[in-house]
Amino acid sequence: MGFASTYPGTPSSEIGNILEVISSDAGMYFEFSNNEKVALEVSAAAAVSGVRSFAFMKHVGLNVAADPLMTLAYSGVNGGMLVLTADDPSAHSSQNEQDNRYYASLGLLPMVEPSTPAEAKDMVAEAYAISEELQLPVLFRTTTRVNHARGVVDFKDRQTPVTKGHFEKDVVRFVNIPAYARVNRNVLLEKNKRALDLSEESPLNYTVGEGEVGVITSGVSFTYVSEYISGAEILKLGFTSPLPEKKIAEFVKSKKHVVVVEELDPYLEDSVLRICAQYGISVPVYGKRSGHLPRAGEYSPDTLTGLSGLLDVKTFQDPNPRCDIRLPSRPPTLCAGCPHRGMFAAVKKAVGKRDVVYCSDIGCYTLGVQPPFNAADFIICMGGGAGAAGGFSKATDQLPIAFMGDSTFFHSGVSPLINALFNNHRIIMVILDNRTTAMTGHQPNPGTGRDHGGITTDALDIESLVRGVGAKFVRTLNPYDVKGSTEAFKEAIEYDGVAVVISKCPCPLELKKRKVLVPAMCEVDPEKCIGCGICLKTIACPALSKRDDLCVIDPTQCIGCGMCANVCPKKAIEVKK
Amino acid sequence: MKYAVQIVGVGGQGVLLASMVLGNAAKNMGFQVSMSEVHGMAQRGGSVLSTVRFGDDVVSPLEPVGSADMILGFEPVETCRNIHLGNPSTAVVMNLDPLLPPMVVTGAETYPDVPLLVDFVKSKNDRLVTIDATRIAVEAGKAVAANAVMIGAMAAVKGFPIPVEVLRDTLLEQVPPKFRDLNAKAFDMGYSVASQ
């Protein structure tokens, strides 16, 4: 491929982290776009110009990019184009576990699904061949246990990618005004028929094993089936849209019964049932609709035990019982010295007993939901907090306070800000600018500028942007100065209109990675400390604890940010450089 | 032959490095390898679980609950939290050095006494090896080498199918040159303590 673009989102983030490092040497162009929609559009432009492109994102990111994708299908592409969706069954690092295979049906797009890392690599070549044959973008559907799996992958020689093409104008094809869209809809339906032929003959759909019972499966579920089920013939589907219906009908009709094993929704299963009905096959089909397999959560070998009456499932060892000692929970938490702690502490203090709605967003600051901050009452999607805040301001008498990160602001925070100004919403928008896209592994964003792949750009200034669209109340605060931030936030609460507060302080983890964190340490003076615990209760930094009724600081965790010193009523904590 | 190791601990302890060393060592032995882990939020101090499976005809990235051949526990509470991943004959290597979760630090929850946790594991498993990895690492030169101590201890487990030299060489290939001596020492000390 010659062109790739993404907005980071786990479990797809690591692809971008690698391309950021290797794209120059690989002779290709790569960018972190400011959101998934733009990522899809830039890759679409490359592909219609004849350059093989690759847009990748997490599953919910494809919701953002769905608008261009649905119509790009009408126009099609010239160079091959893959759109990778990283679905997250069990929502390990996501707000939902939606099944993006339905986007392939919705857009009439071909789709492939690898089962292992090695197969994912091989399938890229297959998928580009399909894309170029049909002149359509191909949905490359993965899940967490393919993305965050490791295995032995053999690399072959790669071809030097073509990185420049030429856009040949074709108004009917690329300008989907209603008259042409109606034409292109029929073009797409024709391509879909050809895609069906390709799927019927594709080596990505094959059978293994033998038996009078059949299993139809795809993706990571295939690995569980192939290792833990015996005595059945398995139809392994890798080209899963359109499904090879003749092949499925042939497979099913000779079987005593068939079990469909797939994570999340009954995408394959419903199609198999439809195909059986259409081909007049009366073989029983089991899976989710029959109640044998769950529709929620990711699968594992253990999931197959639900099929023991239908299939020959390997018996597993009886596990040890779970520990009956009460174990403390260990959820992920904001780091020691995380500037979000300071801003949450300041906001809570300034808000006091007022009736507010904390509209949070997607990022590290989502962890502000935990005590003592409890600073998240409503979270839906990227940029969604600020948008909802505007609604709360009109539909309730509560004061909405929206938190969002710098990267989220550039992703989809500008629109709700403009909407709030346009409609005179009474909201406070807190932009937690930690100078990086932290949660997904410290990718650059427009607020940091880029410096990779031989391209450097200047950082965009959030405050100028906010003022530029017309916000009148704008304060940029240092969250390590918790007391000062509290006072400034009180003004924001009193302001009648859209108040924007920018909490500007770099993520210490990012500074550590770049080896530019200035060494410093907070120290407690045991003579002055009265053990009131205010530092612990307001900042709750993991480096702080109480021993013998006095506060102590863990020197292995402390970065010397001084937030605890700032809130100490007895000035018992000092920052030592 | 199939062998599965469940490596458990806390984000930042080096669980991922240990699983990469083990996975690469298995690959160097010519085994098929399949591993998976959940991370992302993990680096923010949460519980981490990494599965490493290797041998013949290994494709699944996950191991059935109860079937682990070894649980490599980097932290006492995390070891107990995941004890159901094994069965009574699973080898358990348990670091005794606790890392207090924030909820314990703030007083909202309590951390059980470590000897109580050890007794619990002992009552479920015949093959427990306890190791004071952090103290040994400090002896070897630096506390951060505790993960090398744990990797060394893993090599000492009876029936572990990868020779100690292969695991040791793979570890040393994967650490920066200036930390090679430290890691070699920590690995050897872990191996020797766990062999006793």
mmCIF file of C-alpha atoms in Angstrom, chain A residues 237-538:
data_model
loop_
_atom_site.group_PDB
_atom_site.id
_atom_site.type_symbol
_atom_site.label_atom_id
_atom_site.label_comp_id
_atom_site.label_asym_id
_atom_site.label_seq_id
_atom_site.Cartn_x
_atom_site.Cartn_y
_atom_site.Cartn_z
ATOM 1 C CA LEU A 237 -15.326 -18.323 6.111
ATOM 2 C CA GLY A 238 -12.771 -15.579 5.432
ATOM 3 C CA PHE A 239 -14.672 -13.755 2.657
ATOM 4 C CA THR A 240 -17.798 -12.940 4.617
ATOM 5 C CA SER A 241 -19.599 -10.369 2.477
ATOM 6 C CA PRO A 242 -21.232 -11.322 0.259
ATOM 7 C CA LEU A 243 -21.375 -14.811 1.763
ATOM 8 C CA PRO A 244 -20.768 -17.715 -0.631
ATOM 9 C CA GLU A 245 -24.346 -18.932 -0.544
ATOM 10 C CA LYS A 246 -24.041 -21.839 -2.957
ATOM 11 C CA LYS A 247 -21.040 -23.098 -1.028
ATOM 12 C CA ILE A 248 -22.956 -22.745 2.245
ATOM 13 C CA ALA A 249 -26.018 -24.512 0.800
ATOM 14 C CA GLU A 250 -23.858 -27.390 -0.496
ATOM 15 C CA PHE A 251 -22.151 -27.673 2.870
ATOM 16 C CA VAL A 252 -25.304 -27.608 4.965
ATOM 17 C CA LYS A 253 -27.465 -29.943 2.918
ATOM 18 C CA SER A 254 -25.300 -33.042 3.504
ATOM 19 C CA LYS A 255 -25.141 -32.517 7.274
ATOM 20 C CA LYS A 256 -27.122 -33.993 10.154
ATOM 21 C CA HIS A 257 -27.106 -30.590 11.742
ATOM 22 C CA VAL A 258 -25.020 -27.428 11.576
ATOM 23 C CA VAL A 259 -23.701 -25.132 14.324
ATOM 24 C CA VAL A 260 -22.743 -21.532 13.564
ATOM 25 C CA VAL A 261 -20.001 -20.182 15.848
ATOM 26 C CA GLU A 262 -19.375 -16.425 15.675
ATOM 27 C CA GLU A 263 -18.875 -13.677 18.235
ATOM 28 C CA LEU A 264 -21.492 -10.961 18.839
ATOM 29 C CA ASP A 265 -24.552 -10.858 16.584
ATOM 30 C CA PRO A 266 -25.935 -13.720 14.455
ATOM 31 C CA TYR A 267 -24.597 -12.233 11.219
ATOM 32 C CA LEU A 268 -23.554 -15.561 9.685
ATOM 33 C CA GLU A 269 -26.283 -17.540 11.381
ATOM 34 C CA ASP A 270 -29.162 -15.448 10.035
ATOM 35 C CA SER A 271 -27.701 -15.682 6.542
ATOM 36 C CA VAL A 272 -27.341 -19.461 6.838
ATOM 37 C CA LEU A 273 -30.999 -19.665 7.927
ATOM 38 C CA ARG A 274 -32.023 -17.474 5.000
ATOM 39 C CA ILE A 275 -29.978 -19.579 2.569
ATOM 40 C CA CYS A 276 -31.540 -22.791 3.946
ATOM 41 C CA ALA A 277 -35.019 -21.350 3.485
ATOM 42 C CA GLN A 278 -34.275 -20.195 -0.034
ATOM 43 C CA TYR A 279 -32.620 -23.449 -1.134
ATOM 44 C CA GLY A 280 -35.282 -25.591 0.527
ATOM 45 C CA ILE A 281 -32.847 -27.223 2.968
ATOM 46 C CA SER A 282 -34.353 -28.523 6.201
ATOM 47 C CA VAL A 283 -31.177 -29.230 8.187
ATOM 48 C CA PRO A 284 -31.342 -27.899 11.772
ATOM 49 C CA VAL A 285 -29.085 -24.862 12.338
ATOM 50 C CA TYR A 286 -27.956 -24.124 15.902
ATOM 51 C CA GLY A 287 -26.190 -21.137 17.429
ATOM 52 C CA LYS A 288 -27.439 -17.952 19.041
ATOM 53 C CA ARG A 289 -31.011 -18.135 17.767
ATOM 54 C CA SER A 290 -31.372 -21.565 19.343
ATOM 55 C CA GLY A 291 -29.944 -20.282 22.638
ATOM 56 C CA HIS A 292 -26.792 -22.433 22.550
ATOM 57 C CA LEU A 293 -24.327 -19.563 22.243
ATOM 58 C CA PRO A 294 -24.237 -16.096 23.808
ATOM 59 C CA ARG A 295 -24.706 -12.896 21.887
ATOM 60 C CA ALA A 296 -22.755 -10.735 24.347
ATOM 61 C CA GLY A 297 -19.080 -10.792 25.248
ATOM 62 C CA GLU A 298 -16.096 -12.263 23.493
ATOM 63 C CA TYR A 299 -15.797 -16.011 23.011
ATOM 64 C CA SER A 300 -13.075 -18.280 24.322
ATOM 65 C CA PRO A 301 -12.534 -22.045 24.206
ATOM 66 C CA ASP A 302 -14.802 -22.222 27.289
ATOM 67 C CA THR A 303 -17.727 -20.820 25.290
ATOM 68 C CA LEU A 304 -17.793 -24.057 23.278
ATOM 69 C CA THR A 305 -18.908 -26.076 26.298
ATOM 70 C CA GLY A 306 -22.426 -24.792 25.538
ATOM 71 C CA LEU A 307 -22.305 -26.960 22.407
ATOM 72 C CA SER A 308 -21.436 -30.277 24.061
ATOM 73 C CA GLY A 309 -24.818 -31.833 23.156
ATOM 74 C CA LEU A 310 -24.360 -30.874 19.501
ATOM 75 C CA LEU A 311 -20.654 -31.372 18.906
ATOM 76 C CA ASP A 312 -17.720 -33.372 20.182
ATOM 77 C CA VAL A 313 -16.144 -30.701 22.393
ATOM 78 C CA LYS A 314 -12.871 -31.466 24.167
ATOM 79 C CA THR A 315 -13.339 -31.746 27.926
ATOM 80 C CA PHE A 316 -11.443 -29.218 29.976
ATOM 81 C CA GLN A 317 -9.687 -29.578 33.332
ATOM 82 C CA ASP A 318 -11.793 -28.690 36.348
ATOM 83 C CA PRO A 319 -10.478 -25.281 37.378
ATOM 84 C CA ASN A 320 -9.429 -24.279 40.852
ATOM 85 C CA PRO A 321 -12.257 -22.463 42.634
ATOM 86 C CA ARG A 322 -12.081 -18.697 42.542
ATOM 87 C CA CYS A 323 -10.323 -17.088 45.463
ATOM 88 C CA ASP A 324 -12.660 -16.716 48.424
ATOM 89 C CA ILE A 325 -10.503 -14.149 50.201
ATOM 90 C CA ARG A 326 -11.848 -10.622 49.630
ATOM 91 C CA LEU A 327 -9.377 -9.154 47.139
ATOM 92 C CA PRO A 328 -9.092 -5.418 46.566
ATOM 93 C CA SER A 329 -10.169 -4.243 43.114
ATOM 94 C CA ARG A 330 -7.577 -2.853 40.769
ATOM 95 C CA PRO A 331 -9.231 -0.829 38.016
ATOM 96 C CA PRO A 332 -7.062 1.312 35.742
ATOM 97 C CA THR A 333 -6.511 4.691 37.298
ATOM 98 C CA LEU A 334 -5.162 8.141 36.469
ATOM 99 C CA CYS A 335 -1.364 8.141 36.849
ATOM 100 C CA ALA A 336 0.650 9.794 39.606
ATOM 101 C CA GLY A 337 1.093 13.420 38.600
ATOM 102 C CA CYS A 338 -1.679 13.258 35.986
ATOM 103 C CA PRO A 339 -2.790 16.870 35.387
ATOM 104 C CA HIS A 340 -6.416 15.712 35.019
ATOM 105 C CA ARG A 341 -6.367 15.086 38.781
ATOM 106 C CA GLY A 342 -5.686 18.781 39.426
ATOM 107 C CA MET A 343 -8.455 20.020 37.173
ATOM 108 C CA PHE A 344 -11.005 17.544 38.542
ATOM 109 C CA ALA A 345 -10.064 18.608 42.083
ATOM 110 C CA ALA A 346 -10.422 22.298 41.169
ATOM 111 C CA VAL A 347 -13.776 21.795 39.429
ATOM 112 C CA LYS A 348 -15.199 19.755 42.325
ATOM 113 C CA LYS A 349 -14.095 22.381 44.820
ATOM 114 C CA ALA A 350 -15.495 25.276 42.745
ATOM 115 C CA VAL A 351 -18.787 23.493 42.046
ATOM 116 C CA GLY A 352 -19.451 22.714 45.707
ATOM 117 C CA LYS A 353 -23.058 21.646 46.199
ATOM 118 C CA ARG A 354 -24.397 23.055 42.901
ATOM 119 C CA ASP A 355 -26.530 20.753 40.784
ATOM 120 C CA VAL A 356 -24.296 20.034 37.814
ATOM 121 C CA VAL A 357 -24.142 17.343 35.133
ATOM 122 C CA TYR A 358 -20.630 16.165 34.295
ATOM 123 C CA CYS A 359 -20.639 15.358 30.604
ATOM 124 C CA SER A 360 -17.406 13.480 30.074
ATOM 125 C CA ASP A 361 -15.890 12.012 26.957
ATOM 126 C CA ILE A 362 -13.559 9.344 25.573
ATOM 127 C CA GLY A 363 -9.995 9.461 26.907
ATOM 128 C CA CYS A 364 -7.925 9.007 30.074
ATOM 129 C CA TYR A 365 -10.184 11.538 31.814
ATOM 130 C CA THR A 366 -13.024 9.000 31.515
ATOM 131 C CA LEU A 367 -11.299 7.548 34.602
ATOM 132 C CA GLY A 368 -12.509 10.661 36.444
ATOM 133 C CA VAL A 369 -15.667 8.572 36.955
ATOM 134 C CA GLN A 370 -13.889 6.983 39.921
ATOM 135 C CA PRO A 371 -13.929 8.401 43.452
ATOM 136 C CA PRO A 372 -13.043 10.838 44.828
ATOM 137 C CA PHE A 373 -13.775 12.790 41.638
ATOM 138 C CA ASN A 374 -16.996 11.110 40.439
ATOM 139 C CA ALA A 375 -16.685 13.539 37.540
ATOM 140 C CA ALA A 376 -18.605 11.651 34.869
ATOM 141 C CA ASP A 377 -22.397 11.478 34.758
ATOM 142 C CA PHE A 378 -22.909 11.026 31.025
ATOM 143 C CA ILE A 379 -20.604 9.587 28.363
ATOM 144 C CA ILE A 380 -21.629 8.431 24.919
ATOM 145 C CA CYS A 381 -19.017 8.986 22.242
ATOM 146 C CA MET A 382 -16.122 11.101 21.014
ATOM 147 C CA GLY A 383 -17.142 14.764 21.351
ATOM 148 C CA GLY A 384 -20.531 13.661 22.639
ATOM 149 C CA GLY A 385 -20.177 15.211 26.087
ATOM 150 C CA ALA A 386 -20.048 18.786 24.854
ATOM 151 C CA GLY A 387 -22.918 18.217 22.452
ATOM 152 C CA ALA A 388 -25.062 16.713 25.189
ATOM 153 C CA ALA A 389 -24.084 19.552 27.534
ATOM 154 C CA GLY A 390 -25.883 21.954 25.212
ATOM 155 C CA GLY A 391 -28.990 19.804 25.414
ATOM 156 C CA PHE A 392 -28.853 19.575 29.216
ATOM 157 C CA SER A 393 -28.548 23.365 29.398
ATOM 158 C CA LYS A 394 -31.846 23.772 27.548
ATOM 159 C CA ALA A 395 -33.777 20.776 28.815
ATOM 160 C CA THR A 396 -32.848 21.054 32.521
ATOM 161 C CA ASP A 397 -31.978 23.686 35.105
ATOM 162 C CA GLN A 398 -28.768 21.842 35.923
ATOM 163 C CA LEU A 399 -25.404 23.293 34.949
ATOM 164 C CA PRO A 400 -23.677 21.078 32.395
ATOM 165 C CA ILE A 401 -19.887 20.841 32.596
ATOM 166 C CA ALA A 402 -18.267 19.061 29.653
ATOM 167 C CA PHE A 403 -14.783 17.538 29.842
ATOM 168 C CA MET A 404 -12.869 16.614 26.736
ATOM 169 C CA GLY A 405 -9.237 16.077 25.818
ATOM 170 C CA ASP A 406 -7.202 18.029 23.294
ATOM 171 C CA SER A 407 -7.282 15.251 20.713
ATOM 172 C CA THR A 408 -11.027 14.762 21.251
ATOM 173 C CA PHE A 409 -11.526 18.510 20.827
ATOM 174 C CA PHE A 410 -9.888 18.381 17.398
ATOM 175 C CA HIS A 411 -11.720 15.129 16.607
ATOM 176 C CA SER A 412 -15.265 16.349 17.207
ATOM 177 C CA GLY A 413 -15.304 19.021 19.899
ATOM 178 C CA VAL A 414 -15.282 22.087 17.680
ATOM 179 C CA SER A 415 -18.771 21.418 16.271
ATOM 180 C CA PRO A 416 -20.556 21.238 19.653
ATOM 181 C CA LEU A 417 -18.682 24.364 20.762
ATOM 182 C CA ILE A 418 -19.922 26.214 17.684
ATOM 183 C CA ASN A 419 -23.415 24.855 18.274
ATOM 184 C CA ALA A 420 -23.375 26.040 21.890
ATOM 185 C CA LEU A 421 -22.325 29.535 20.796
ATOM 186 C CA PHE A 422 -24.852 29.563 17.942
ATOM 187 C CA ASN A 423 -27.764 28.548 20.171
ATOM 188 C CA ASN A 424 -26.655 30.385 23.314
ATOM 189 C CA HIS A 425 -26.268 27.253 25.451
ATOM 190 C CA ARG A 426 -25.217 27.859 29.020
ATOM 191 C CA ILE A 427 -22.354 25.371 29.323
ATOM 192 C CA ILE A 428 -18.839 25.120 30.650
ATOM 193 C CA MET A 429 -16.502 23.294 28.313
ATOM 194 C CA VAL A 430 -13.288 22.090 29.933
ATOM 195 C CA ILE A 431 -10.615 21.162 27.414
ATOM 196 C CA LEU A 432 -8.093 18.930 29.183
ATOM 197 C CA ASP A 433 -5.113 19.725 26.981
ATOM 198 C CA ASN A 434 -2.362 17.298 27.991
ATOM 199 C CA ARG A 435 -0.484 17.849 24.743
ATOM 200 C CA THR A 436 -0.969 14.332 23.369
ATOM 201 C CA THR A 437 -3.483 11.605 22.581
ATOM 202 C CA ALA A 438 -2.694 9.805 25.812
ATOM 203 C CA MET A 439 -5.106 6.926 26.303
ATOM 204 C CA THR A 440 -4.352 5.231 22.996
ATOM 205 C CA GLY A 441 -0.583 5.391 23.454
ATOM 206 C CA HIS A 442 0.553 9.007 22.919
ATOM 207 C CA GLN A 443 -0.097 9.738 19.284
ATOM 208 C CA PRO A 444 0.359 13.280 17.965
ATOM 209 C CA ASN A 445 -2.692 15.444 17.249
ATOM 210 C CA PRO A 446 -3.262 18.862 15.647
ATOM 211 C CA GLY A 447 -2.539 20.496 19.009
ATOM 212 C CA THR A 448 0.977 19.022 19.065
ATOM 213 C CA GLY A 449 1.892 19.303 15.394
ATOM 214 C CA ARG A 450 3.418 16.348 13.575
ATOM 215 C CA ASP A 451 7.005 15.244 13.285
ATOM 216 C CA HIS A 452 7.148 11.906 11.545
ATOM 217 C CA GLY A 453 7.514 10.538 8.048
ATOM 218 C CA GLY A 454 9.705 13.499 7.098
ATOM 219 C CA ILE A 455 6.879 16.006 7.616
ATOM 220 C CA THR A 456 6.834 18.612 10.358
ATOM 221 C CA THR A 457 3.953 20.980 11.093
ATOM 222 C CA ASP A 458 3.271 23.622 13.724
ATOM 223 C CA ALA A 459 0.968 22.931 16.655
ATOM 224 C CA LEU A 460 -2.496 24.501 16.355
ATOM 225 C CA ASP A 461 -3.407 26.711 19.265
ATOM 226 C CA ILE A 462 -6.641 25.697 20.992
ATOM 227 C CA GLU A 463 -7.184 29.056 22.670
ATOM 228 C CA SER A 464 -6.932 30.982 19.372
ATOM 229 C CA LEU A 465 -9.309 28.512 17.753
ATOM 230 C CA VAL A 466 -11.841 28.823 20.572
ATOM 231 C CA ARG A 467 -11.655 32.608 20.482
ATOM 232 C CA GLY A 468 -11.734 32.533 16.684
ATOM 233 C CA VAL A 469 -15.151 30.864 16.577
ATOM 234 C CA GLY A 470 -16.456 33.489 18.957
ATOM 235 C CA ALA A 471 -16.139 32.275 22.554
ATOM 236 C CA LYS A 472 -15.886 35.310 24.835
ATOM 237 C CA PHE A 473 -15.088 33.612 28.151
ATOM 238 C CA VAL A 474 -11.825 31.694 27.732
ATOM 239 C CA ARG A 475 -9.339 30.899 30.521
ATOM 240 C CA THR A 476 -6.182 28.838 30.126
ATOM 241 C CA LEU A 477 -5.214 27.323 33.475
ATOM 242 C CA ASN A 478 -2.343 25.337 34.950
ATOM 243 C CA PRO A 479 -4.028 22.352 36.640
ATOM 244 C CA TYR A 480 -1.029 21.802 38.927
ATOM 245 C CA ASP A 481 -2.084 25.092 40.549
ATOM 246 C CA VAL A 482 -5.227 23.573 42.000
ATOM 247 C CA LYS A 483 -6.120 26.595 44.170
ATOM 248 C CA GLY A 484 -5.664 29.112 41.338
ATOM 249 C CA SER A 485 -7.681 26.902 38.985
ATOM 250 C CA THR A 486 -10.489 26.656 41.560
ATOM 251 C CA GLU A 487 -10.809 30.439 41.741
ATOM 252 C CA ALA A 488 -10.790 30.792 37.945
ATOM 253 C CA PHE A 489 -13.381 28.046 37.640
ATOM 254 C CA LYS A 490 -15.714 29.869 40.000
ATOM 255 C CA GLU A 491 -15.784 32.712 37.440
ATOM 256 C CA ALA A 492 -16.671 30.209 34.720
ATOM 257 C CA ILE A 493 -19.583 28.995 36.852
ATOM 258 C CA GLU A 494 -20.867 32.550 37.232
ATOM 259 C CA TYR A 495 -20.502 33.363 33.515
ATOM 260 C CA ASP A 496 -23.801 33.557 31.656
ATOM 261 C CA GLY A 497 -23.026 31.886 28.329
ATOM 262 C CA VAL A 498 -20.494 29.499 26.880
ATOM 263 C CA ALA A 499 -17.448 29.385 29.169
ATOM 264 C CA VAL A 500 -14.346 27.616 27.889
ATOM 265 C CA VAL A 501 -11.650 26.521 30.330
ATOM 266 C CA ILE A 502 -8.435 25.109 28.912
ATOM 267 C CA SER A 503 -6.438 23.007 31.353
ATOM 268 C CA LYS A 504 -2.988 23.037 29.788
ATOM 269 C CA CYS A 505 -0.277 20.730 31.088
ATOM 270 C CA PRO A 506 1.628 17.921 29.354
ATOM 271 C CA CYS A 507 1.007 14.265 30.212
ATOM 272 C CA PRO A 508 3.916 13.137 32.441
ATOM 273 C CA LEU A 509 3.877 9.687 30.844
ATOM 274 C CA GLU A 510 4.517 11.313 27.456
ATOM 275 C CA LEU A 511 7.346 13.407 28.952
ATOM 276 C CA LYS A 512 8.850 10.223 30.444
ATOM 277 C CA LYS A 513 8.652 8.488 27.068
ATOM 278 C CA ARG A 514 10.389 11.399 25.393
ATOM 279 C CA LYS A 515 12.907 11.466 28.274
ATOM 280 C CA VAL A 516 12.265 15.155 28.959
ATOM 281 C CA LEU A 517 10.535 14.890 32.348
ATOM 282 C CA VAL A 518 12.403 17.209 34.737
ATOM 283 C CA PRO A 519 13.237 15.126 37.802
ATOM 284 C CA ALA A 520 11.563 16.408 40.963
ATOM 285 C CA MET A 521 10.105 14.925 44.122
ATOM 286 C CA CYS A 522 7.557 15.948 46.721
ATOM 287 C CA GLU A 523 8.561 15.496 50.324
ATOM 288 C CA VAL A 524 6.408 15.590 53.443
ATOM 289 C CA ASP A 525 7.727 17.425 56.489
ATOM 290 C CA PRO A 526 6.564 15.141 59.329
ATOM 291 C CA GLU A 527 6.852 18.068 61.756
ATOM 292 C CA LYS A 528 4.231 20.055 59.836
ATOM 293 C CA CYS A 529 1.929 17.262 58.581
ATOM 294 C CA ILE A 530 -1.136 16.902 60.794
ATOM 295 C CA GLY A 531 -2.431 13.874 58.915
ATOM 296 C CA CYS A 532 -5.636 15.619 57.837
ATOM 297 C CA GLY A 533 -5.554 13.665 54.560
ATOM 298 C CA ILE A 534 -6.759 16.602 52.433
ATOM 299 C CA CYS A 535 -4.060 15.849 49.843
ATOM 300 C CA LEU A 536 -5.254 12.250 49.605
ATOM 301 C CA LYS A 537 -8.932 13.150 49.492
ATOM 302 C CA THR A 538 -8.647 15.900 46.874
#
